[in-house]
Coordinates of C-alpha atoms and ligand atoms in Angstrom, one line a residue:
X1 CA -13.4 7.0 21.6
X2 CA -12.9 10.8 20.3
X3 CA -10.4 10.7 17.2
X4 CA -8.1 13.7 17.6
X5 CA -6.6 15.5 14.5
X6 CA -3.3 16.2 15.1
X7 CA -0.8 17.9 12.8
X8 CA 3.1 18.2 12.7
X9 CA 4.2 20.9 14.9
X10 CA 6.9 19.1 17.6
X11 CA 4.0 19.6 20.2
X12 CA 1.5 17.2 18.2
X13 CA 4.4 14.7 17.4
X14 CA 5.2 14.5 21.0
X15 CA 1.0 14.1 22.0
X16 CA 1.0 11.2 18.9
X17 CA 4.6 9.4 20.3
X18 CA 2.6 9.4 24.1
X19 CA -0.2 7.8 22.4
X20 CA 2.1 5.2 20.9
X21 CA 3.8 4.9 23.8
X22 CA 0.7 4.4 26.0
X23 CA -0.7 1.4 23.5
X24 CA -2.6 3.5 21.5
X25 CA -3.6 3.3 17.3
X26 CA -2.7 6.3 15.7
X27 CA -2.2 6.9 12.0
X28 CA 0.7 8.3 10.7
X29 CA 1.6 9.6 7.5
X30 CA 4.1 8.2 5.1
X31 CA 5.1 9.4 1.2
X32 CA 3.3 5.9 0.5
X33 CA 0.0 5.7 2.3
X34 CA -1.5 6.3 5.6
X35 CA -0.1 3.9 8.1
X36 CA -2.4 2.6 11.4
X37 CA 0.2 2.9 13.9
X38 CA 1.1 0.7 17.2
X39 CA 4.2 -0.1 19.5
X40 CA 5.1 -2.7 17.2
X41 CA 6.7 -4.5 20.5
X42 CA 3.5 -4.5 22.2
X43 CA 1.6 -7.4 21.3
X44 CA -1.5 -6.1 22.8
X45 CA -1.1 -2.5 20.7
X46 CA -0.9 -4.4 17.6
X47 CA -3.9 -6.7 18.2
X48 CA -5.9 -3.1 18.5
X49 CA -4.9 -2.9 14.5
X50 CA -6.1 -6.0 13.7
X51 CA -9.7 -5.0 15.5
X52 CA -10.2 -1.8 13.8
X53 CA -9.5 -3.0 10.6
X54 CA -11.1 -5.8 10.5
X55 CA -8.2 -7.3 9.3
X56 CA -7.5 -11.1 8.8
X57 CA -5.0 -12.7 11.6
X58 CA -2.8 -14.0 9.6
X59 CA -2.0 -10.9 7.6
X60 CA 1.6 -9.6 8.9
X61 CA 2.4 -5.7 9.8
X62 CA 5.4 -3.8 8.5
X63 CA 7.8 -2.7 11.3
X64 CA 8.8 0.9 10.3
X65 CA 12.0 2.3 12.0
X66 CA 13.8 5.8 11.9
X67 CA 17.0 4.7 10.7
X68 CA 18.7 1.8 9.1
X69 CA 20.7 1.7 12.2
X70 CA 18.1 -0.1 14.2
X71 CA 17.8 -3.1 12.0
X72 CA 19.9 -5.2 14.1
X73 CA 17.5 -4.6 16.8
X74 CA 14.2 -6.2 15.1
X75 CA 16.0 -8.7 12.7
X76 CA 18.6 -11.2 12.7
X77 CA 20.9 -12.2 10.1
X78 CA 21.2 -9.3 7.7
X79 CA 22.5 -10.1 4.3
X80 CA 24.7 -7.4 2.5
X81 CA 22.1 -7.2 -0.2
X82 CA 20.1 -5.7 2.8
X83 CA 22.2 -3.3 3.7
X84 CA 23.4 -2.2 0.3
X85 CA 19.2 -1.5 -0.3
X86 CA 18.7 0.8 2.5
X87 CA 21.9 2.9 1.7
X88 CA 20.4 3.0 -2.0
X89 CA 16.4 3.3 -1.3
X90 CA 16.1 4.4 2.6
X91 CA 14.2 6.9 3.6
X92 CA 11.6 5.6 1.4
X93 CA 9.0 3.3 -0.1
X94 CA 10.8 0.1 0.5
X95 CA 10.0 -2.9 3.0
X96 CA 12.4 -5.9 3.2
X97 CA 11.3 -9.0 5.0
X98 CA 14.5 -10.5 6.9
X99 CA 14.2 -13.0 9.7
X100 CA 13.0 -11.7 12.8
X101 CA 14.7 -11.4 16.0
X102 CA 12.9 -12.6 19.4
X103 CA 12.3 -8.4 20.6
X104 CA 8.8 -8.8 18.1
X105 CA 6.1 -10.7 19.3
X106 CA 4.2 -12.9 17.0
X107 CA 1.1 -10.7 16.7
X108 CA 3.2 -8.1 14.5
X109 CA 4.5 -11.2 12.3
X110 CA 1.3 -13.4 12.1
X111 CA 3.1 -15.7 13.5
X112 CA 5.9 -15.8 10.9
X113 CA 9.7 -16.4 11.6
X114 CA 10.4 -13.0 9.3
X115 CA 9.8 -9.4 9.9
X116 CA 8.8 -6.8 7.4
X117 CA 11.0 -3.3 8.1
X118 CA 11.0 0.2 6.2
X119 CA 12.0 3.4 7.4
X120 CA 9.7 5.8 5.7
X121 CA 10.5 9.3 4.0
X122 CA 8.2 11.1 6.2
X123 CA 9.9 13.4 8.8
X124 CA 6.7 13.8 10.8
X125 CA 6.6 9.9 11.2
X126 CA 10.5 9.2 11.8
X127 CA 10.8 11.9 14.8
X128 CA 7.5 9.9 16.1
X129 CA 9.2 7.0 15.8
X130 CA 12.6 8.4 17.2
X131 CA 9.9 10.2 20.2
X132 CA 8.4 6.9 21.1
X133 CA 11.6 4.8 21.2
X134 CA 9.9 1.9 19.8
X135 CA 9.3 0.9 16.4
X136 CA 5.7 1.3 14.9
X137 CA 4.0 -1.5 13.5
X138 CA 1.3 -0.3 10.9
X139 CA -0.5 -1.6 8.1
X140 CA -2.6 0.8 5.6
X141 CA -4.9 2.9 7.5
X142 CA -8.0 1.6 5.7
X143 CA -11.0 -0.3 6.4
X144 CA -9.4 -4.0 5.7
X145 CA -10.1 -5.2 2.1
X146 CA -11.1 -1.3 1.4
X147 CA -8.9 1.5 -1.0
X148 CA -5.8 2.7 1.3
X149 CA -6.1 5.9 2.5
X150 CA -3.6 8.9 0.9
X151 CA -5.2 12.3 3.0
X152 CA -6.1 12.2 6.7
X153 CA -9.8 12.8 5.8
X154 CA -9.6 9.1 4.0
X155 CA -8.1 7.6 7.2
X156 CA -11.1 10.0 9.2
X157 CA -13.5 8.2 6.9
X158 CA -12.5 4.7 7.7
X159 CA -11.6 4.6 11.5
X160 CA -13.5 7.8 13.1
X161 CA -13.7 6.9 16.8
X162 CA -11.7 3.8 16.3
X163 CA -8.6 5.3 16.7
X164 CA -6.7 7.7 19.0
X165 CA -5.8 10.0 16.9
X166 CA -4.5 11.2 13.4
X167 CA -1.6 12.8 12.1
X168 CA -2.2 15.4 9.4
X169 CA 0.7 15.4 6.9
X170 CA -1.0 15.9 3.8
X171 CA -1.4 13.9 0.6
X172 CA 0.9 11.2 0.3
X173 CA 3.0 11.4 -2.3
X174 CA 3.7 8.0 -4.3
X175 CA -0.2 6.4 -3.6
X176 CA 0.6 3.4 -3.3
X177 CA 1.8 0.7 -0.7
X178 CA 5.5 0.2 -0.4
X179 CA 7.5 -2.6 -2.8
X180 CA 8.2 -5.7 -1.0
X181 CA 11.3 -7.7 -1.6
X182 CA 12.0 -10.8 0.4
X183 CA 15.8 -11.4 1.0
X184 CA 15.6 -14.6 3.4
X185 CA 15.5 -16.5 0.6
X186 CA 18.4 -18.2 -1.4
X187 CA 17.7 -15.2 -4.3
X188 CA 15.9 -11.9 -3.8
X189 CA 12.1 -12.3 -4.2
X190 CA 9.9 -9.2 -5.3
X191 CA 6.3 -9.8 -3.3
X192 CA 4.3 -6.8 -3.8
X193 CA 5.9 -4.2 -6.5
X194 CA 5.8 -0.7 -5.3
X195 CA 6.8 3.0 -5.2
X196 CA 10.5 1.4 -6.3
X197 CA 10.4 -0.4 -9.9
X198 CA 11.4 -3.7 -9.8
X199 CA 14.2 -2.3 -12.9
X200 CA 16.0 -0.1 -9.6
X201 CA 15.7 -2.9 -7.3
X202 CA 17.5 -5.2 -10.0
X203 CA 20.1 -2.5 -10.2
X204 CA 21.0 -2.8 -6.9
X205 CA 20.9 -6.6 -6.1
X206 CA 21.6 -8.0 -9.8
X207 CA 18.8 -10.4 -10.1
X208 CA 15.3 -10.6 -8.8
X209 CA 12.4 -13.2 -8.7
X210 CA 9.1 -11.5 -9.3
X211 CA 6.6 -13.6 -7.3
X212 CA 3.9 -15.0 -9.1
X213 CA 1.4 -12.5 -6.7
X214 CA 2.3 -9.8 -8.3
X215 CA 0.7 -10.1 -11.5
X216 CA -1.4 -13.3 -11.2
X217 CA -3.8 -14.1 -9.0
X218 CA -3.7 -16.4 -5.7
X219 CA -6.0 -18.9 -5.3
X220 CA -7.6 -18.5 -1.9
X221 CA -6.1 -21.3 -0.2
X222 CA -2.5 -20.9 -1.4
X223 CA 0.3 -20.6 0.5
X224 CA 1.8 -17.1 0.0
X225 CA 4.7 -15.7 0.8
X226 CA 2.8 -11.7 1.6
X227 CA -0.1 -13.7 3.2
X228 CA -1.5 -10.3 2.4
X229 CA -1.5 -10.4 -1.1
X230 CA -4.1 -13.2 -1.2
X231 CA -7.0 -11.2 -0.1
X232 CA -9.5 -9.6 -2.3
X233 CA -8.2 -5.8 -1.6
X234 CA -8.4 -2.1 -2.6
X235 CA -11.8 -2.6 -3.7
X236 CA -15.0 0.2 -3.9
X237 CA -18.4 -1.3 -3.2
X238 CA -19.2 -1.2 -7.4
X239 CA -17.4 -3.7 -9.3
X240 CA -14.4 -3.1 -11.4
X241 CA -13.5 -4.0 -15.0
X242 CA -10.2 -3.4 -17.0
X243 CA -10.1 -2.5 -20.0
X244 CA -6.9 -2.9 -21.6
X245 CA -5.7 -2.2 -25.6
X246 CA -5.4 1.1 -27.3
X247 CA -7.2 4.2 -26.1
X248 CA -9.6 4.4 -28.9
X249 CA -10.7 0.9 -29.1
X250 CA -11.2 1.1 -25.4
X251 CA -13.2 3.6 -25.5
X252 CA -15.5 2.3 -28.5
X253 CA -15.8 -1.1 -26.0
X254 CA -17.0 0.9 -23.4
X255 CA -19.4 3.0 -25.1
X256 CA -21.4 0.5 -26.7
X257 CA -21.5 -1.0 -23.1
X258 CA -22.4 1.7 -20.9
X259 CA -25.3 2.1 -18.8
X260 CA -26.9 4.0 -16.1
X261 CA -25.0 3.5 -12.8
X262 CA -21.6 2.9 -14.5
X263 CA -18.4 5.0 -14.5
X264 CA -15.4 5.0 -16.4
X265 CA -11.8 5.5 -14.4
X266 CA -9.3 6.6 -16.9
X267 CA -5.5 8.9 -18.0
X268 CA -6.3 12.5 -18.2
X269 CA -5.4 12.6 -21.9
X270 CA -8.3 10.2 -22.2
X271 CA -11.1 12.2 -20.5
X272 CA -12.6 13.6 -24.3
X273 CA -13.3 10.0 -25.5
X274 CA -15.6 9.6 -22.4
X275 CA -17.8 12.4 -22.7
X276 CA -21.2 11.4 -21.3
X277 CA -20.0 8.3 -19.4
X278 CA -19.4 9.2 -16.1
X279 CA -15.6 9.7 -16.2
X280 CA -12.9 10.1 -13.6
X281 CA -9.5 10.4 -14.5
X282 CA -6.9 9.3 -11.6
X283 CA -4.0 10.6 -13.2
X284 CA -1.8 11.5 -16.6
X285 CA -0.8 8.4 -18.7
X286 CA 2.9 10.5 -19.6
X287 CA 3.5 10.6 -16.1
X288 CA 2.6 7.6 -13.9
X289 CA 3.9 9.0 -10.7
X290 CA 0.1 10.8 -11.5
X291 CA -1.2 7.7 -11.4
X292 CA 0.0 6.1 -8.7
X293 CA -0.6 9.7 -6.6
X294 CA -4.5 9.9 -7.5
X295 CA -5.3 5.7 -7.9
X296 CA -6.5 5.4 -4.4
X297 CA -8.5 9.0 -4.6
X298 CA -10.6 8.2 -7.6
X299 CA -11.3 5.0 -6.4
X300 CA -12.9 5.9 -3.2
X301 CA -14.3 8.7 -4.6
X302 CA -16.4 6.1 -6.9
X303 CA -17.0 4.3 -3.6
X304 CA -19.4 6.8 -2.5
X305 CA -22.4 7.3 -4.5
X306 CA -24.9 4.8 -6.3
X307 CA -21.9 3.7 -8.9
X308 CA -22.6 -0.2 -9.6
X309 CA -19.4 -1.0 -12.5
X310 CA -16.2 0.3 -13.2
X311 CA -14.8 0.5 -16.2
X312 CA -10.8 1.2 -15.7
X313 CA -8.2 1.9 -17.9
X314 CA -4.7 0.7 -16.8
X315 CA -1.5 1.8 -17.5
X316 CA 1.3 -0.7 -19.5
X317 CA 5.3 0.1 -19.0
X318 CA 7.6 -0.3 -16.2
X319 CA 8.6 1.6 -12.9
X320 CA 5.8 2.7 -10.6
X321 CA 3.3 1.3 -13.3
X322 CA 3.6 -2.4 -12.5
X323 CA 2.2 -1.6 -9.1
X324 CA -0.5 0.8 -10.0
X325 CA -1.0 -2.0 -12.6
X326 CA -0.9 -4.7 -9.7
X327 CA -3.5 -2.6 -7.2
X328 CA -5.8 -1.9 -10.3
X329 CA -5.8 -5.4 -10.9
X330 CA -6.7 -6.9 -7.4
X331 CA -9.4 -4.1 -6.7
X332 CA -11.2 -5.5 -10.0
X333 CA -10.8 -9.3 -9.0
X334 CA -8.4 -10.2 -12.2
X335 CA -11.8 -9.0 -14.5
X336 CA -9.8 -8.2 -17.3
X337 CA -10.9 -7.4 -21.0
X338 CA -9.0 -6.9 -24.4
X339 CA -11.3 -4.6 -26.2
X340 CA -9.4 -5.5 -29.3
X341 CA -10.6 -9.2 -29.1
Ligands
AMP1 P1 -0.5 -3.6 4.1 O1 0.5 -2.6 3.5 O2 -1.6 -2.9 4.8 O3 -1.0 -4.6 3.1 O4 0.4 -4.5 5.1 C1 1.6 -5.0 5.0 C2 1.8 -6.1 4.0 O5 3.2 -6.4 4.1 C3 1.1 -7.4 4.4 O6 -0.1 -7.5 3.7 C4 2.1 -8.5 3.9 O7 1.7 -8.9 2.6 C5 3.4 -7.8 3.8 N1 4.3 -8.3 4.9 C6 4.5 -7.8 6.1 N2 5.4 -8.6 6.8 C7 5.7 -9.6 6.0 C8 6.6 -10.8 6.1 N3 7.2 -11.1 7.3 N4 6.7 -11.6 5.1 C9 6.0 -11.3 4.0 N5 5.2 -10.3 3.8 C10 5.1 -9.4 4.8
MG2 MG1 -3.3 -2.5 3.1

């Protein structure tokens, strides 16, 4: 199959909503990451995502919509909490899992009696999704258990005659995967943090449970709540290793370890203390929107030449830190150092 490039005149949205339409993959862009789009009502569609990936069955899709109108139509029983989010947070890098009414098939759920929904700020994508006159199922548009992809040329990387086609709307903007808050639950349950802090979520619903996924890790036969969260993910081919604790001790730790073949992924402000080791900076440590924007980048960028170990530096703090913090942790396995101890 010949991947087309497509980009976001009305023309190009029209050919990408026919693809959809027609059962096709195509990969849309969102201000989080590049989604692998299907009809998300066509159970055969979606099981196309699931091949090209090479992702694991049980591993749900989100359902993206082009309006918190057409919740009622994919989900039953909507708490006010639910509604209250999407005035607050929709368009935009939010997925609630609700239960799911019978219009999905199971392949889009995994099989589960809940459905996760977001309507994306991405214009390109709603008015695909408002073309097509079906929701779009789509996980990130990257090889499974691989970086997501943030530019078209990533998502050209990974699925290059895999795929029907590509949308071309630029770099994403936030980097990183949506937050995921489960509301089918007696309380609200954060399952993946996100491009929304879990401190704007709390805001809005009073309290939140943070699931023990997002900062610790999930043994491999444990019953999760984001079956996808238990997967070894966002990971180059070298292996990673955080180093936390302040920047200069860091950077002594690292030096008096590094060898041919090694790299160091660290802040901007940090790129003079690893002169002579390889370094790659992702983003500013004053402004981790940076971070989360350039995470995804750097670390496929390191996936491409003879690069055998990682060394990262992560960033502390709140916000849009505790994912970039989260992703950063599961792409190095939960290796973790203090180079103060
Ligand atoms: P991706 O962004 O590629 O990781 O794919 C979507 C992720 O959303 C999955 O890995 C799941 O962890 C999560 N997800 C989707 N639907 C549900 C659901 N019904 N319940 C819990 N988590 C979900
Ligand atoms: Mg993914």
């Amino acid at each position: 199959m010949t991947t087309q490039l497509l980009s976001t005149t009305e023309q190009d949205l029209e050919r990408a909503a026919e693809l959809i339409r027609a059962g096709g993959l195509v990969a849309i862009p969102t201000e989080t990451v590049y989604g692998l789009g299907a009809n998300g009502l066509d159970a055969a569609a979606v099981e196309k995502i699931f091949l090209a990936k090479g992702r694991p069955q049980d591993n749900p899709l989100i359902l993206h919509i082009h309006d918190a109108s057409q919740l009622p139509d994919f989900c039953r029983e909507i708490p006010d909490a639910a509604w209250k989010l999407a005035e607050r947070f929709w368009p935009g890098p939010l997925t609630m899992v609700l239960p799911v009414a019978d219009a999905v098939p199971k392949t889009t759920t995994a099989g589960l009696d809940t459905v996760g929904v977001r309507c994306p700020d991405n214009d390109a994508t709603r008015e695909i999704i408002r073309l097509a006159g079906v929701p779009i199922a789509a996980p990130s548009a990257n090889t499974s258990g691989k970086p997501s992809t943030t530019t078209a040329a990533h998502v050209l990387h990974d699925m290059d005659g895999k795929i029907a086609a590509i949308v071309d709307g630029g770099p994403c903007r936030v980097g990183v995967e949506s937050t995921i808050v489960d509301l089918t639950g007696p309380m609200p349950r954060l399952l993946r943090p996100g491009g929304i802090g879990p401190e704007a979520l709390e805001q809005v619903l009073g309290a939140l449970i943070v699931d023990r996924a997002v900062t610790g890790e999930i043994a491999k036969d444990a019953v999760v709540r984001a079956p996808g969260m238990k997967y070894k993910h966002y990971a180059p081919a070298a292996e990673v290793l955080i180093v936390e604790g302040p920047a200069e001790a860091a950077a002594r730790y690292v030096r008096a370890r590094f060898q041919p073949g090694d790299a160091v992924l660290c802040f901007e402000e940090e790129l003079p203390l690893y002169a002579g080791c390889n370094p790659t900076a992702y983003g500013r440590e004053s402004s981790p929107a940076t971070l989360s924007a350039g995470l995804f980048g750097a670390l496929r960028k390191l996936d491409g030449g003879d690069v055998q170990r990682i060394f990262a530096r992560c960033p502390t703090g709140g916000g849009i830190s505790v994912a970039v913090r989260n992703r950063l942790r599961k792409s190095a396995g939960f290796h973790i150092v203090n180079a103060e101890e």
